[in-house]
mmCIF file of C-alpha atoms in Angstrom:
data_model
loop_
_atom_site.group_PDB
_atom_site.id
_atom_site.type_symbol
_atom_site.label_atom_id
_atom_site.label_comp_id
_atom_site.label_asym_id
_atom_site.label_seq_id
_atom_site.Cartn_x
_atom_site.Cartn_y
_atom_site.Cartn_z
ATOM 1 C CA MET Z 226 -0.192 -14.172 28.104
ATOM 2 C CA LEU Z 227 -1.971 -11.605 25.933
ATOM 3 C CA ARG Z 228 0.289 -8.657 25.168
ATOM 4 C CA VAL Z 229 -1.432 -5.295 25.544
ATOM 5 C CA HIS Z 230 -0.079 -2.444 23.434
ATOM 6 C CA THR Z 231 -0.235 1.025 24.946
ATOM 7 C CA ALA Z 232 0.418 3.715 22.352
ATOM 8 C CA ALA Z 233 2.834 6.519 23.118
ATOM 9 C CA PRO Z 234 2.574 9.911 21.409
ATOM 10 C CA LEU Z 235 4.937 10.426 18.486
ATOM 11 C CA ASP Z 236 7.444 13.262 18.813
ATOM 12 C CA VAL Z 237 6.496 14.845 15.496
ATOM 13 C CA GLU Z 238 9.105 17.603 15.640
ATOM 14 C CA ARG Z 239 11.888 15.092 16.246
ATOM 15 C CA ILE Z 240 10.585 12.918 13.409
ATOM 16 C CA ARG Z 241 10.367 15.880 11.037
ATOM 17 C CA ALA Z 242 14.051 16.639 11.654
ATOM 18 C CA ASP Z 243 14.883 13.307 9.993
ATOM 19 C CA PHE Z 244 13.245 14.326 6.684
ATOM 20 C CA PRO Z 245 15.372 16.816 4.711
ATOM 21 C CA ILE Z 246 12.649 17.602 2.163
ATOM 22 C CA LEU Z 247 10.382 19.000 4.884
ATOM 23 C CA GLU Z 248 12.817 21.889 5.282
ATOM 24 C CA ARG Z 249 12.068 23.275 1.819
ATOM 25 C CA GLN Z 250 9.559 25.909 0.826
ATOM 26 C CA VAL Z 251 6.974 25.783 -1.961
ATOM 27 C CA ASN Z 252 5.746 29.045 -3.471
ATOM 28 C CA GLY Z 253 7.411 30.908 -0.621
ATOM 29 C CA ARG Z 254 5.582 28.881 2.034
ATOM 30 C CA PRO Z 255 6.810 26.050 4.256
ATOM 31 C CA LEU Z 256 5.999 22.728 2.636
ATOM 32 C CA ILE Z 257 2.969 20.945 4.094
ATOM 33 C CA TYR Z 258 3.081 17.496 2.554
ATOM 34 C CA LEU Z 259 -0.317 15.770 2.598
ATOM 35 C CA ASP Z 260 0.108 13.394 -0.344
ATOM 36 C CA ASN Z 261 1.409 10.398 1.588
ATOM 37 C CA ALA Z 262 -1.070 7.954 0.047
ATOM 38 C CA ALA Z 263 0.730 8.560 -3.261
ATOM 39 C CA THR Z 264 4.243 8.318 -1.807
ATOM 40 C CA ALA Z 265 5.822 9.035 1.557
ATOM 41 C CA GLN Z 266 8.902 11.153 2.091
ATOM 42 C CA LYS Z 267 12.240 9.554 2.969
ATOM 43 C CA PRO Z 268 14.151 9.976 6.216
ATOM 44 C CA ARG Z 269 17.843 10.723 6.205
ATOM 45 C CA GLN Z 270 18.541 7.186 7.462
ATOM 46 C CA VAL Z 271 17.074 5.671 4.286
ATOM 47 C CA ILE Z 272 18.899 8.136 2.047
ATOM 48 C CA ASP Z 273 22.161 7.386 3.869
ATOM 49 C CA ALA Z 274 21.620 3.639 3.433
ATOM 50 C CA LEU Z 275 21.495 4.080 -0.337
ATOM 51 C CA VAL Z 276 24.620 6.239 -0.390
ATOM 52 C CA HIS Z 277 26.488 3.831 1.909
ATOM 53 C CA PHE Z 278 25.663 0.822 -0.265
ATOM 54 C CA TYR Z 279 26.837 2.420 -3.475
ATOM 55 C CA THR Z 280 29.889 3.916 -1.778
ATOM 56 C CA HIS Z 281 31.099 0.846 0.119
ATOM 57 C CA THR Z 282 29.420 -2.394 -0.975
ATOM 58 C CA ASN Z 283 28.040 -2.244 -4.516
ATOM 59 C CA ALA Z 284 28.139 -5.723 -6.056
ATOM 60 C CA ASN Z 285 25.670 -8.234 -7.448
ATOM 61 C CA VAL Z 286 23.980 -10.763 -5.186
ATOM 62 C CA HIS Z 287 23.981 -14.570 -5.173
ATOM 63 C CA ARG Z 288 26.615 -14.658 -7.909
ATOM 64 C CA GLY Z 289 30.059 -14.292 -6.455
ATOM 65 C CA VAL Z 290 32.432 -15.479 -3.756
ATOM 66 C CA HIS Z 291 34.334 -12.201 -3.506
ATOM 67 C CA THR Z 292 33.931 -10.021 -0.430
ATOM 68 C CA LEU Z 293 31.711 -7.331 -1.939
ATOM 69 C CA SER Z 294 29.271 -9.859 -3.397
ATOM 70 C CA VAL Z 295 29.024 -11.750 -0.127
ATOM 71 C CA GLU Z 296 28.426 -8.519 1.810
ATOM 72 C CA SER Z 297 25.813 -7.387 -0.716
ATOM 73 C CA THR Z 298 24.009 -10.735 -0.576
ATOM 74 C CA ASP Z 299 23.981 -10.709 3.219
ATOM 75 C CA LEU Z 300 22.516 -7.179 3.357
ATOM 76 C CA TYR Z 301 19.923 -8.050 0.716
ATOM 77 C CA GLU Z 302 18.720 -11.153 2.545
ATOM 78 C CA VAL Z 303 18.757 -9.439 5.948
ATOM 79 C CA ALA Z 304 16.432 -6.801 4.455
ATOM 80 C CA ARG Z 305 14.099 -9.605 3.330
ATOM 81 C CA GLU Z 306 14.103 -11.016 6.877
ATOM 82 C CA LYS Z 307 13.262 -7.586 8.349
ATOM 83 C CA ILE Z 308 10.337 -7.130 5.973
ATOM 84 C CA ALA Z 309 9.083 -10.658 6.642
ATOM 85 C CA HIS Z 310 9.095 -9.944 10.380
ATOM 86 C CA PHE Z 311 7.368 -6.588 9.826
ATOM 87 C CA VAL Z 312 4.328 -8.222 8.191
ATOM 88 C CA GLY Z 313 4.318 -11.316 10.392
ATOM 89 C CA ALA Z 314 5.503 -13.829 7.780
ATOM 90 C CA ARG Z 315 6.615 -17.172 9.195
ATOM 91 C CA HIS Z 316 9.375 -17.605 6.617
ATOM 92 C CA ALA Z 317 11.591 -14.997 4.973
ATOM 93 C CA GLU Z 318 11.308 -17.021 1.730
ATOM 94 C CA GLU Z 319 7.634 -16.024 1.592
ATOM 95 C CA ILE Z 320 8.691 -12.453 0.738
ATOM 96 C CA VAL Z 321 9.211 -11.779 -2.957
ATOM 97 C CA PHE Z 322 10.795 -8.455 -3.836
ATOM 98 C CA VAL Z 323 8.823 -6.617 -6.528
ATOM 99 C CA ARG Z 324 8.837 -3.052 -7.841
ATOM 100 C CA ASN Z 325 5.607 -2.087 -6.107
ATOM 101 C CA THR Z 326 2.152 -3.294 -5.085
ATOM 102 C CA THR Z 327 1.033 -3.235 -8.716
ATOM 103 C CA GLU Z 328 3.733 -5.668 -9.798
ATOM 104 C CA GLY Z 329 3.014 -7.944 -6.852
ATOM 105 C CA LEU Z 330 -0.694 -8.143 -7.692
ATOM 106 C CA ASN Z 331 0.072 -8.700 -11.378
ATOM 107 C CA LEU Z 332 2.437 -11.511 -10.387
ATOM 108 C CA VAL Z 333 -0.306 -13.306 -8.479
ATOM 109 C CA ALA Z 334 -2.904 -12.799 -11.212
ATOM 110 C CA ALA Z 335 -0.531 -13.996 -13.931
ATOM 111 C CA CYS Z 336 1.148 -16.904 -12.144
ATOM 112 C CA TRP Z 337 -1.609 -18.220 -9.900
ATOM 113 C CA GLY Z 338 -4.566 -17.062 -12.006
ATOM 114 C CA ARG Z 339 -3.450 -18.476 -15.349
ATOM 115 C CA ALA Z 340 -2.545 -21.794 -13.747
ATOM 116 C CA ASN Z 341 -5.750 -22.232 -11.733
ATOM 117 C CA LEU Z 342 -8.690 -20.331 -13.229
ATOM 118 C CA LYS Z 343 -11.024 -21.808 -15.841
ATOM 119 C CA PRO Z 344 -14.359 -20.970 -17.506
ATOM 120 C CA GLY Z 345 -17.160 -20.600 -14.983
ATOM 121 C CA ASP Z 346 -14.869 -19.589 -12.124
ATOM 122 C CA GLU Z 347 -15.643 -16.325 -10.354
ATOM 123 C CA ILE Z 348 -13.376 -13.592 -9.047
ATOM 124 C CA LEU Z 349 -14.817 -11.278 -6.410
ATOM 125 C CA ALA Z 350 -13.422 -7.778 -5.987
ATOM 126 C CA THR Z 351 -14.847 -4.711 -4.277
ATOM 127 C CA VAL Z 352 -15.911 -1.313 -5.527
ATOM 128 C CA LEU Z 353 -13.061 0.044 -3.338
ATOM 129 C CA GLU Z 354 -10.323 -1.519 -5.439
ATOM 130 C CA HIS Z 355 -7.443 0.440 -6.851
ATOM 131 C CA HIS Z 356 -7.062 -0.370 -10.526
ATOM 132 C CA SER Z 357 -3.986 -2.424 -9.598
ATOM 133 C CA ASN Z 358 -6.176 -5.044 -7.914
ATOM 134 C CA LEU Z 359 -8.829 -5.003 -10.612
ATOM 135 C CA ILE Z 360 -7.221 -4.709 -14.051
ATOM 136 C CA PRO Z 361 -4.872 -7.727 -13.600
ATOM 137 C CA TRP Z 362 -7.912 -9.858 -12.717
ATOM 138 C CA GLN Z 363 -9.876 -8.461 -15.658
ATOM 139 C CA ARG Z 364 -7.042 -9.496 -17.962
ATOM 140 C CA VAL Z 365 -6.670 -12.994 -16.549
ATOM 141 C CA ALA Z 366 -10.460 -13.429 -16.593
ATOM 142 C CA LEU Z 367 -10.493 -12.712 -20.323
ATOM 143 C CA GLU Z 368 -7.700 -15.227 -20.871
ATOM 144 C CA THR Z 369 -9.217 -18.015 -18.767
ATOM 145 C CA GLY Z 370 -12.962 -17.560 -19.186
ATOM 146 C CA ALA Z 371 -13.498 -16.631 -15.541
ATOM 147 C CA SER Z 372 -15.786 -13.726 -14.589
ATOM 148 C CA ILE Z 373 -15.535 -10.826 -12.138
ATOM 149 C CA LYS Z 374 -18.202 -9.635 -9.717
ATOM 150 C CA LEU Z 375 -17.923 -6.499 -7.587
ATOM 151 C CA ILE Z 376 -18.935 -6.387 -3.930
ATOM 152 C CA GLN Z 377 -20.831 -3.209 -3.121
ATOM 153 C CA LEU Z 378 -20.307 -0.759 -0.242
ATOM 154 C CA THR Z 379 -22.485 0.471 2.592
ATOM 155 C CA PRO Z 380 -23.519 4.162 2.498
ATOM 156 C CA ASP Z 381 -20.540 5.098 4.701
ATOM 157 C CA GLY Z 382 -18.027 3.423 2.387
ATOM 158 C CA ILE Z 383 -17.438 0.092 4.128
ATOM 159 C CA VAL Z 384 -17.483 -3.258 2.310
ATOM 160 C CA ASP Z 385 -21.052 -4.557 2.491
ATOM 161 C CA MET Z 386 -20.556 -7.929 4.155
ATOM 162 C CA ASP Z 387 -24.125 -8.996 3.374
ATOM 163 C CA ASP Z 388 -23.480 -8.424 -0.322
ATOM 164 C CA TYR Z 389 -20.169 -10.271 0.028
ATOM 165 C CA ARG Z 390 -21.878 -13.314 1.532
ATOM 166 C CA ARG Z 391 -24.534 -13.174 -1.191
ATOM 167 C CA LEU Z 392 -21.922 -13.260 -3.972
ATOM 168 C CA LEU Z 393 -19.614 -15.790 -2.336
ATOM 169 C CA GLY Z 394 -20.201 -19.357 -3.457
ATOM 170 C CA PRO Z 395 -18.716 -22.608 -4.773
ATOM 171 C CA ARG Z 396 -17.624 -20.936 -8.019
ATOM 172 C CA THR Z 397 -15.602 -18.274 -6.162
ATOM 173 C CA ARG Z 398 -11.895 -18.906 -6.656
ATOM 174 C CA VAL Z 399 -10.408 -15.495 -5.808
ATOM 175 C CA VAL Z 400 -11.365 -12.639 -3.498
ATOM 176 C CA ALA Z 401 -9.368 -9.506 -4.383
ATOM 177 C CA ILE Z 402 -9.615 -7.004 -1.558
ATOM 178 C CA ALA Z 403 -8.070 -3.667 -0.592
ATOM 179 C CA HIS Z 404 -7.083 -3.981 3.051
ATOM 180 C CA ALA Z 405 -7.395 -0.185 3.173
ATOM 181 C CA SER Z 406 -8.858 2.115 0.534
ATOM 182 C CA ASN Z 407 -6.627 4.766 -1.030
ATOM 183 C CA VAL Z 408 -9.682 7.033 -1.454
ATOM 184 C CA LEU Z 409 -11.967 6.489 1.536
ATOM 185 C CA GLY Z 410 -9.358 5.206 3.977
ATOM 186 C CA THR Z 411 -11.756 2.374 4.827
ATOM 187 C CA ILE Z 412 -10.080 -0.549 6.599
ATOM 188 C CA SER Z 413 -11.657 -3.826 5.510
ATOM 189 C CA ASP Z 414 -12.331 -6.670 7.921
ATOM 190 C CA MET Z 415 -9.621 -8.911 6.510
ATOM 191 C CA VAL Z 416 -10.075 -11.620 9.119
ATOM 192 C CA GLU Z 417 -13.789 -12.127 8.418
ATOM 193 C CA ILE Z 418 -13.360 -11.752 4.648
ATOM 194 C CA SER Z 419 -10.593 -14.368 4.643
ATOM 195 C CA GLU Z 420 -12.485 -16.819 6.843
ATOM 196 C CA GLN Z 421 -15.575 -16.608 4.644
ATOM 197 C CA ALA Z 422 -13.558 -17.066 1.433
ATOM 198 C CA HIS Z 423 -11.629 -20.048 2.746
ATOM 199 C CA ARG Z 424 -14.856 -21.872 3.569
ATOM 200 C CA PHE Z 425 -15.439 -22.075 -0.182
ATOM 201 C CA GLY Z 426 -11.824 -22.895 -1.010
ATOM 202 C CA ALA Z 427 -11.115 -19.465 -2.506
ATOM 203 C CA ILE Z 428 -7.836 -17.589 -2.102
ATOM 204 C CA VAL Z 429 -7.700 -14.023 -0.786
ATOM 205 C CA VAL Z 430 -5.403 -11.547 -2.539
ATOM 206 C CA ALA Z 431 -4.980 -8.407 -0.445
ATOM 207 C CA ASP Z 432 -3.777 -5.004 -1.599
ATOM 208 C CA GLY Z 433 -1.766 -3.759 1.374
ATOM 209 C CA ALA Z 434 -0.395 -0.582 -0.226
ATOM 210 C CA GLN Z 435 -2.407 1.649 2.118
ATOM 211 C CA SER Z 436 -2.468 -0.605 5.175
ATOM 212 C CA VAL Z 437 1.046 -1.949 5.746
ATOM 213 C CA PRO Z 438 2.571 1.559 6.140
ATOM 214 C CA HIS Z 439 -0.111 2.634 8.623
ATOM 215 C CA VAL Z 440 -1.581 -0.315 10.529
ATOM 216 C CA PRO Z 441 0.217 -3.040 12.518
ATOM 217 C CA THR Z 442 0.151 -6.005 10.127
ATOM 218 C CA ASP Z 443 0.330 -9.714 10.879
ATOM 219 C CA VAL Z 444 -0.537 -11.859 7.878
ATOM 220 C CA SER Z 445 -0.836 -14.959 10.058
ATOM 221 C CA SER Z 446 -3.744 -13.500 12.012
ATOM 222 C CA LEU Z 447 -5.298 -11.465 9.188
ATOM 223 C CA GLY Z 448 -5.706 -14.568 7.051
ATOM 224 C CA PRO Z 449 -5.111 -13.619 3.385
ATOM 225 C CA ASP Z 450 -3.159 -15.884 1.052
ATOM 226 C CA PHE Z 451 -1.248 -13.067 -0.630
ATOM 227 C CA LEU Z 452 -0.484 -9.509 0.487
ATOM 228 C CA ALA Z 453 1.246 -6.963 -1.753
ATOM 229 C CA PHE Z 454 2.695 -3.668 -0.530
ATOM 230 C CA SER Z 455 4.922 -0.814 -1.718
ATOM 231 C CA GLY Z 456 8.103 0.358 -0.026
ATOM 232 C CA HIS Z 457 7.805 3.933 -1.268
ATOM 233 C CA LYS Z 458 4.610 4.464 0.728
ATOM 234 C CA MET Z 459 6.399 3.454 3.935
ATOM 235 C CA LEU Z 460 9.553 5.621 3.824
ATOM 236 C CA ALA Z 461 11.569 3.385 1.455
ATOM 237 C CA PRO Z 462 12.782 4.376 -2.030
ATOM 238 C CA THR Z 463 10.577 4.132 -5.087
ATOM 239 C CA GLY Z 464 10.805 1.037 -7.255
ATOM 240 C CA ILE Z 465 10.792 -1.510 -4.448
ATOM 241 C CA GLY Z 466 7.972 -3.414 -2.780
ATOM 242 C CA GLY Z 467 7.063 -6.756 -1.337
ATOM 243 C CA LEU Z 468 4.716 -9.624 -2.068
ATOM 244 C CA TRP Z 469 3.999 -12.010 0.765
ATOM 245 C CA GLY Z 470 2.431 -15.314 -0.174
ATOM 246 C CA ARG Z 471 1.750 -18.587 1.570
ATOM 247 C CA ARG Z 472 4.773 -20.769 1.002
ATOM 248 C CA GLU Z 473 2.853 -23.699 -0.446
ATOM 249 C CA LEU Z 474 1.117 -21.452 -2.983
ATOM 250 C CA LEU Z 475 4.334 -19.728 -4.061
ATOM 251 C CA GLU Z 476 6.061 -23.088 -4.447
ATOM 252 C CA ALA Z 477 3.243 -24.423 -6.648
ATOM 253 C CA MET Z 478 3.141 -21.345 -8.891
ATOM 254 C CA PRO Z 479 5.196 -21.048 -12.087
ATOM 255 C CA PRO Z 480 7.769 -18.238 -12.140
ATOM 256 C CA PHE Z 481 6.790 -14.763 -13.301
ATOM 257 C CA LEU Z 482 9.906 -13.972 -15.369
ATOM 258 C CA GLY Z 483 12.578 -16.190 -16.902
ATOM 259 C CA GLY Z 484 16.323 -15.628 -16.990
ATOM 260 C CA GLY Z 485 19.352 -15.710 -14.754
ATOM 261 C CA GLY Z 486 19.023 -16.222 -11.022
ATOM 262 C CA MET Z 487 15.649 -18.001 -11.036
ATOM 263 C CA ILE Z 488 16.815 -21.359 -12.367
ATOM 264 C CA ARG Z 489 18.164 -24.563 -10.878
ATOM 265 C CA GLU Z 490 19.276 -26.213 -14.120
ATOM 266 C CA VAL Z 491 18.875 -25.302 -17.784
ATOM 267 C CA TYR Z 492 18.863 -27.799 -20.672
ATOM 268 C CA ASP Z 493 18.445 -27.296 -24.398
ATOM 269 C CA ASP Z 494 14.654 -27.489 -24.320
ATOM 270 C CA HIS Z 495 13.603 -27.016 -20.693
ATOM 271 C CA ALA Z 496 14.673 -25.784 -17.276
ATOM 272 C CA THR Z 497 13.975 -26.363 -13.606
ATOM 273 C CA TRP Z 498 13.432 -23.588 -11.106
ATOM 274 C CA ALA Z 499 15.392 -22.377 -8.112
ATOM 275 C CA PRO Z 500 13.765 -22.662 -4.673
ATOM 276 C CA LEU Z 501 11.940 -19.759 -3.061
ATOM 277 C CA PRO Z 502 12.420 -16.851 -3.147
ATOM 278 C CA GLU Z 503 14.966 -16.992 -6.001
ATOM 279 C CA LYS Z 504 12.337 -18.526 -8.310
ATOM 280 C CA PHE Z 505 10.752 -15.057 -8.527
ATOM 281 C CA ASP Z 506 14.055 -13.136 -8.594
ATOM 282 C CA ALA Z 507 14.997 -13.218 -12.277
ATOM 283 C CA GLY Z 508 17.914 -11.029 -13.296
ATOM 284 C CA THR Z 509 19.766 -8.524 -11.172
ATOM 285 C CA PRO Z 510 17.325 -7.378 -8.491
ATOM 286 C CA ASN Z 511 16.876 -3.890 -7.071
ATOM 287 C CA ILE Z 512 19.585 -4.487 -4.474
ATOM 288 C CA ALA Z 513 20.210 -1.020 -3.068
ATOM 289 C CA ASP Z 514 16.546 -0.106 -2.732
ATOM 290 C CA SER Z 515 15.777 -3.469 -1.122
ATOM 291 C CA ILE Z 516 18.445 -2.828 1.509
ATOM 292 C CA ALA Z 517 17.104 0.693 2.070
ATOM 293 C CA PHE Z 518 13.619 -0.830 2.396
ATOM 294 C CA GLY Z 519 14.987 -2.770 5.347
ATOM 295 C CA THR Z 520 16.247 0.499 6.823
ATOM 296 C CA ALA Z 521 12.780 2.041 6.413
ATOM 297 C CA VAL Z 522 11.282 -0.908 8.278
ATOM 298 C CA ASP Z 523 13.857 -0.367 11.048
ATOM 299 C CA TYR Z 524 12.712 3.245 11.293
ATOM 300 C CA LEU Z 525 9.031 2.322 11.586
ATOM 301 C CA ASP Z 526 9.812 -0.449 14.052
ATOM 302 C CA GLY Z 527 11.666 2.127 16.127
ATOM 303 C CA LEU Z 528 8.515 4.237 16.301
ATOM 304 C CA ASP Z 529 6.299 1.143 16.919
ATOM 305 C CA MET Z 530 3.426 0.741 14.480
ATOM 306 C CA HIS Z 531 0.893 0.936 17.323
ATOM 307 C CA ASN Z 532 2.149 4.463 17.991
ATOM 308 C CA VAL Z 533 2.020 5.264 14.276
ATOM 309 C CA ARG Z 534 -1.576 4.085 14.143
ATOM 310 C CA ALA Z 535 -2.586 6.073 17.235
ATOM 311 C CA HIS Z 536 -1.012 9.239 15.802
ATOM 312 C CA GLU Z 537 -2.868 8.870 12.525
ATOM 313 C CA ILE Z 538 -6.176 8.308 14.277
ATOM 314 C CA GLU Z 539 -5.609 11.546 16.212
ATOM 315 C CA VAL Z 540 -4.680 13.640 13.168
ATOM 316 C CA THR Z 541 -7.333 12.078 10.917
ATOM 317 C CA GLY Z 542 -10.032 12.494 13.550
ATOM 318 C CA TYR Z 543 -9.118 16.149 13.912
ATOM 319 C CA ALA Z 544 -9.196 16.592 10.123
ATOM 320 C CA LEU Z 545 -12.651 15.008 9.879
ATOM 321 C CA GLU Z 546 -13.888 17.306 12.635
ATOM 322 C CA ARG Z 547 -12.434 20.466 11.065
ATOM 323 C CA LEU Z 548 -13.586 19.641 7.535
ATOM 324 C CA ALA Z 549 -17.113 18.985 8.799
ATOM 325 C CA GLY Z 550 -17.193 22.645 9.824
ATOM 326 C CA VAL Z 551 -16.223 24.010 6.394
ATOM 327 C CA PRO Z 552 -19.274 25.101 4.385
ATOM 328 C CA ASP Z 553 -19.764 23.360 1.023
ATOM 329 C CA VAL Z 554 -17.278 20.552 1.794
ATOM 330 C CA THR Z 555 -18.378 16.948 1.272
ATOM 331 C CA VAL Z 556 -16.207 14.284 2.924
ATOM 332 C CA TYR Z 557 -16.354 10.691 1.700
ATOM 333 C CA GLY Z 558 -15.952 7.510 3.719
ATOM 334 C CA PRO Z 559 -16.395 6.568 7.385
ATOM 335 C CA ARG Z 560 -16.741 9.450 9.844
ATOM 336 C CA ASN Z 561 -15.030 7.429 12.577
ATOM 337 C CA ALA Z 562 -11.245 7.810 12.316
ATOM 338 C CA GLU Z 563 -10.732 4.386 13.876
ATOM 339 C CA LEU Z 564 -12.376 2.777 10.842
ATOM 340 C CA ARG Z 565 -9.983 4.357 8.370
ATOM 341 C CA THR Z 566 -6.342 5.126 7.724
ATOM 342 C CA GLY Z 567 -4.979 8.664 7.434
ATOM 343 C CA VAL Z 568 -6.715 9.270 4.087
ATOM 344 C CA VAL Z 569 -9.461 11.891 3.761
ATOM 345 C CA SER Z 570 -11.031 12.525 0.350
ATOM 346 C CA PHE Z 571 -13.446 15.391 -0.112
ATOM 347 C CA ASN Z 572 -14.863 17.945 -2.531
ATOM 348 C CA LEU Z 573 -15.526 21.663 -2.285
ATOM 349 C CA ASP Z 574 -18.852 22.434 -3.915
ATOM 350 C CA GLY Z 575 -18.500 24.486 -7.066
ATOM 351 C CA VAL Z 576 -14.716 24.112 -7.249
ATOM 352 C CA HIS Z 577 -13.092 21.451 -9.424
ATOM 353 C CA PRO Z 578 -10.601 19.372 -7.408
ATOM 354 C CA HIS Z 579 -7.752 20.353 -9.724
ATOM 355 C CA ASP Z 580 -8.529 24.046 -9.222
ATOM 356 C CA ALA Z 581 -8.742 23.625 -5.465
ATOM 357 C CA GLY Z 582 -5.516 21.619 -5.487
ATOM 358 C CA THR Z 583 -3.772 24.428 -7.356
ATOM 359 C CA ILE Z 584 -4.876 26.990 -4.778
ATOM 360 C CA LEU Z 585 -3.661 24.700 -1.977
ATOM 361 C CA ASP Z 586 -0.314 24.361 -3.754
ATOM 362 C CA GLU Z 587 0.007 28.147 -3.798
ATOM 363 C CA ALA Z 588 -0.203 27.919 -0.006
ATOM 364 C CA GLY Z 589 2.560 25.288 0.035
ATOM 365 C CA ILE Z 590 0.132 22.415 0.676
ATOM 366 C CA ALA Z 591 0.553 19.234 -1.374
ATOM 367 C CA VAL Z 592 -2.618 17.159 -1.824
ATOM 368 C CA ARG Z 593 -3.790 14.834 -4.588
ATOM 369 C CA ALA Z 594 -6.590 15.687 -7.026
ATOM 370 C CA GLY Z 595 -8.210 13.213 -9.406
ATOM 371 C CA HIS Z 596 -9.799 9.775 -9.421
ATOM 372 C CA HIS Z 597 -6.771 8.201 -7.648
ATOM 373 C CA CYS Z 598 -6.820 5.142 -9.950
ATOM 374 C CA CYS Z 599 -10.264 4.217 -8.588
ATOM 375 C CA GLN Z 600 -12.749 5.049 -11.327
ATOM 376 C CA PRO Z 601 -15.404 2.456 -10.355
ATOM 377 C CA LEU Z 602 -15.389 3.843 -6.800
ATOM 378 C CA HIS Z 603 -15.731 7.433 -7.967
ATOM 379 C CA ARG Z 604 -18.533 6.378 -10.284
ATOM 380 C CA SER Z 605 -20.334 4.865 -7.294
ATOM 381 C CA LEU Z 606 -19.828 8.149 -5.405
ATOM 382 C CA ASP Z 607 -21.274 9.987 -8.447
ATOM 383 C CA VAL Z 608 -18.234 12.278 -8.718
ATOM 384 C CA ALA Z 609 -15.540 12.471 -11.391
ATOM 385 C CA ALA Z 610 -12.736 13.302 -8.966
ATOM 386 C CA THR Z 611 -11.917 14.191 -5.378
ATOM 387 C CA LEU Z 612 -9.321 16.060 -3.399
ATOM 388 C CA ARG Z 613 -7.325 13.774 -1.129
ATOM 389 C CA ALA Z 614 -5.331 14.741 1.934
ATOM 390 C CA SER Z 615 -3.346 11.860 3.412
ATOM 391 C CA PHE Z 616 -1.417 11.991 6.670
ATOM 392 C CA TYR Z 617 1.632 10.222 8.028
ATOM 393 C CA ILE Z 618 4.080 10.232 10.921
ATOM 394 C CA TYR Z 619 5.424 13.758 10.297
ATOM 395 C CA ASN Z 620 2.066 15.507 9.928
ATOM 396 C CA SER Z 621 0.417 17.502 12.709
ATOM 397 C CA VAL Z 622 -2.931 19.006 13.625
ATOM 398 C CA ASP Z 623 -1.433 22.432 12.861
ATOM 399 C CA GLU Z 624 -1.075 21.348 9.246
ATOM 400 C CA VAL Z 625 -4.736 20.335 9.257
ATOM 401 C CA ASP Z 626 -5.584 23.880 10.361
ATOM 402 C CA ALA Z 627 -3.506 25.248 7.467
ATOM 403 C CA LEU Z 628 -5.389 22.983 5.058
ATOM 404 C CA VAL Z 629 -8.758 24.195 6.326
ATOM 405 C CA ASP Z 630 -7.653 27.850 6.090
ATOM 406 C CA ALA Z 631 -6.503 27.334 2.490
ATOM 407 C CA LEU Z 632 -9.838 25.708 1.608
ATOM 408 C CA ALA Z 633 -11.611 28.742 3.007
ATOM 409 C CA THR Z 634 -9.489 30.875 0.676
ATOM 410 C CA ALA Z 635 -10.422 28.681 -2.302
ATOM 411 C CA ARG Z 636 -14.075 28.944 -1.402
ATOM 412 C CA ARG Z 637 -13.933 32.755 -1.190
ATOM 413 C CA LEU Z 638 -12.105 33.043 -4.521
ATOM 414 C CA TYR Z 639 -14.597 30.912 -6.404
ATOM 415 C CA GLN Z 640 -17.655 32.474 -4.800
ATOM 416 C CA ARG Z 641 -16.594 35.791 -6.354
ATOM 417 C CA ARG Z 642 -16.641 34.352 -9.853
#
């Protein structure tokens, strides 16, 4: 029987009470935090999980038979199971803990790319890509003799599927794709992209940094071969993330780092590797933050990601509507909130994004200004930088109104000059 999800409104005020940092003021104003695409704030439950681990359990994992080590190992592996379930992985061993999305994508490029790419092979990426899903492939292409081609966008900032089909061919070995753009918010059609790539025997490497925290994710139905994501963008601490990969691919890949914990046996001149996921777990891992990552997943599961998605569509749609009414503002990306995550990038004519961002900060509003590690995309937009407001579970339409009011102030100040 097909399960139908009916979204329920998020209780934003109750959620906000869980985030201590939202109680502070900036420049004498209540903090309005709209920089969630860079990093999300942390609920008290996640902070408490870190304190509890270091206070009661702190010990290394997989290395001891004493009580603290066993407890630590159990908590660490339970967190892996929670994260696997959150993204729809069939096996917990398919989740490799990494520092962040960047490390996960570098792992795939280095371990799979170096072992499989050769001269004449082609890597397809999109103009949307964050540098983290472009530079690792540039580096491995130089090492292996492969080449990179970029898939263009439609005028409204969506991956041009006609251009994708034109570039896709028997030489394509990798399709590197942002599931959601950190600049335009665009959500790519991962199912269709994956199906098309697999027809030519290519693997799909998805950047899930901006999608996993915001959109219900099931890797089994989406179809990529790898999906990397960052814990710190989904309420977890910084320095922890996940890489999901198809089991058979992870098992065939060489390890990323060598050392303790990732070996089966070591001889004078060679070694054999531990099974998944330990093969990619060299050295002492980030135990406490991994456990707190599991707590963050519990928090999001408690809200239900379908409710999270519905809330972001509401707030983002309202922001697109309000910004469209501000003179001299140019908004980039799809105008339909259902085609994007809670990311809205824009420019105020005649005002440099850094100057506008400074004025917003004076009003207590935190946004991002710059190229957001997406220089090829900004070049295609013919702008050097943008302002980016990004929304999450604790943001409200009232904060959108405050953003629009502050932009009006910036516009008045610069029109006088």
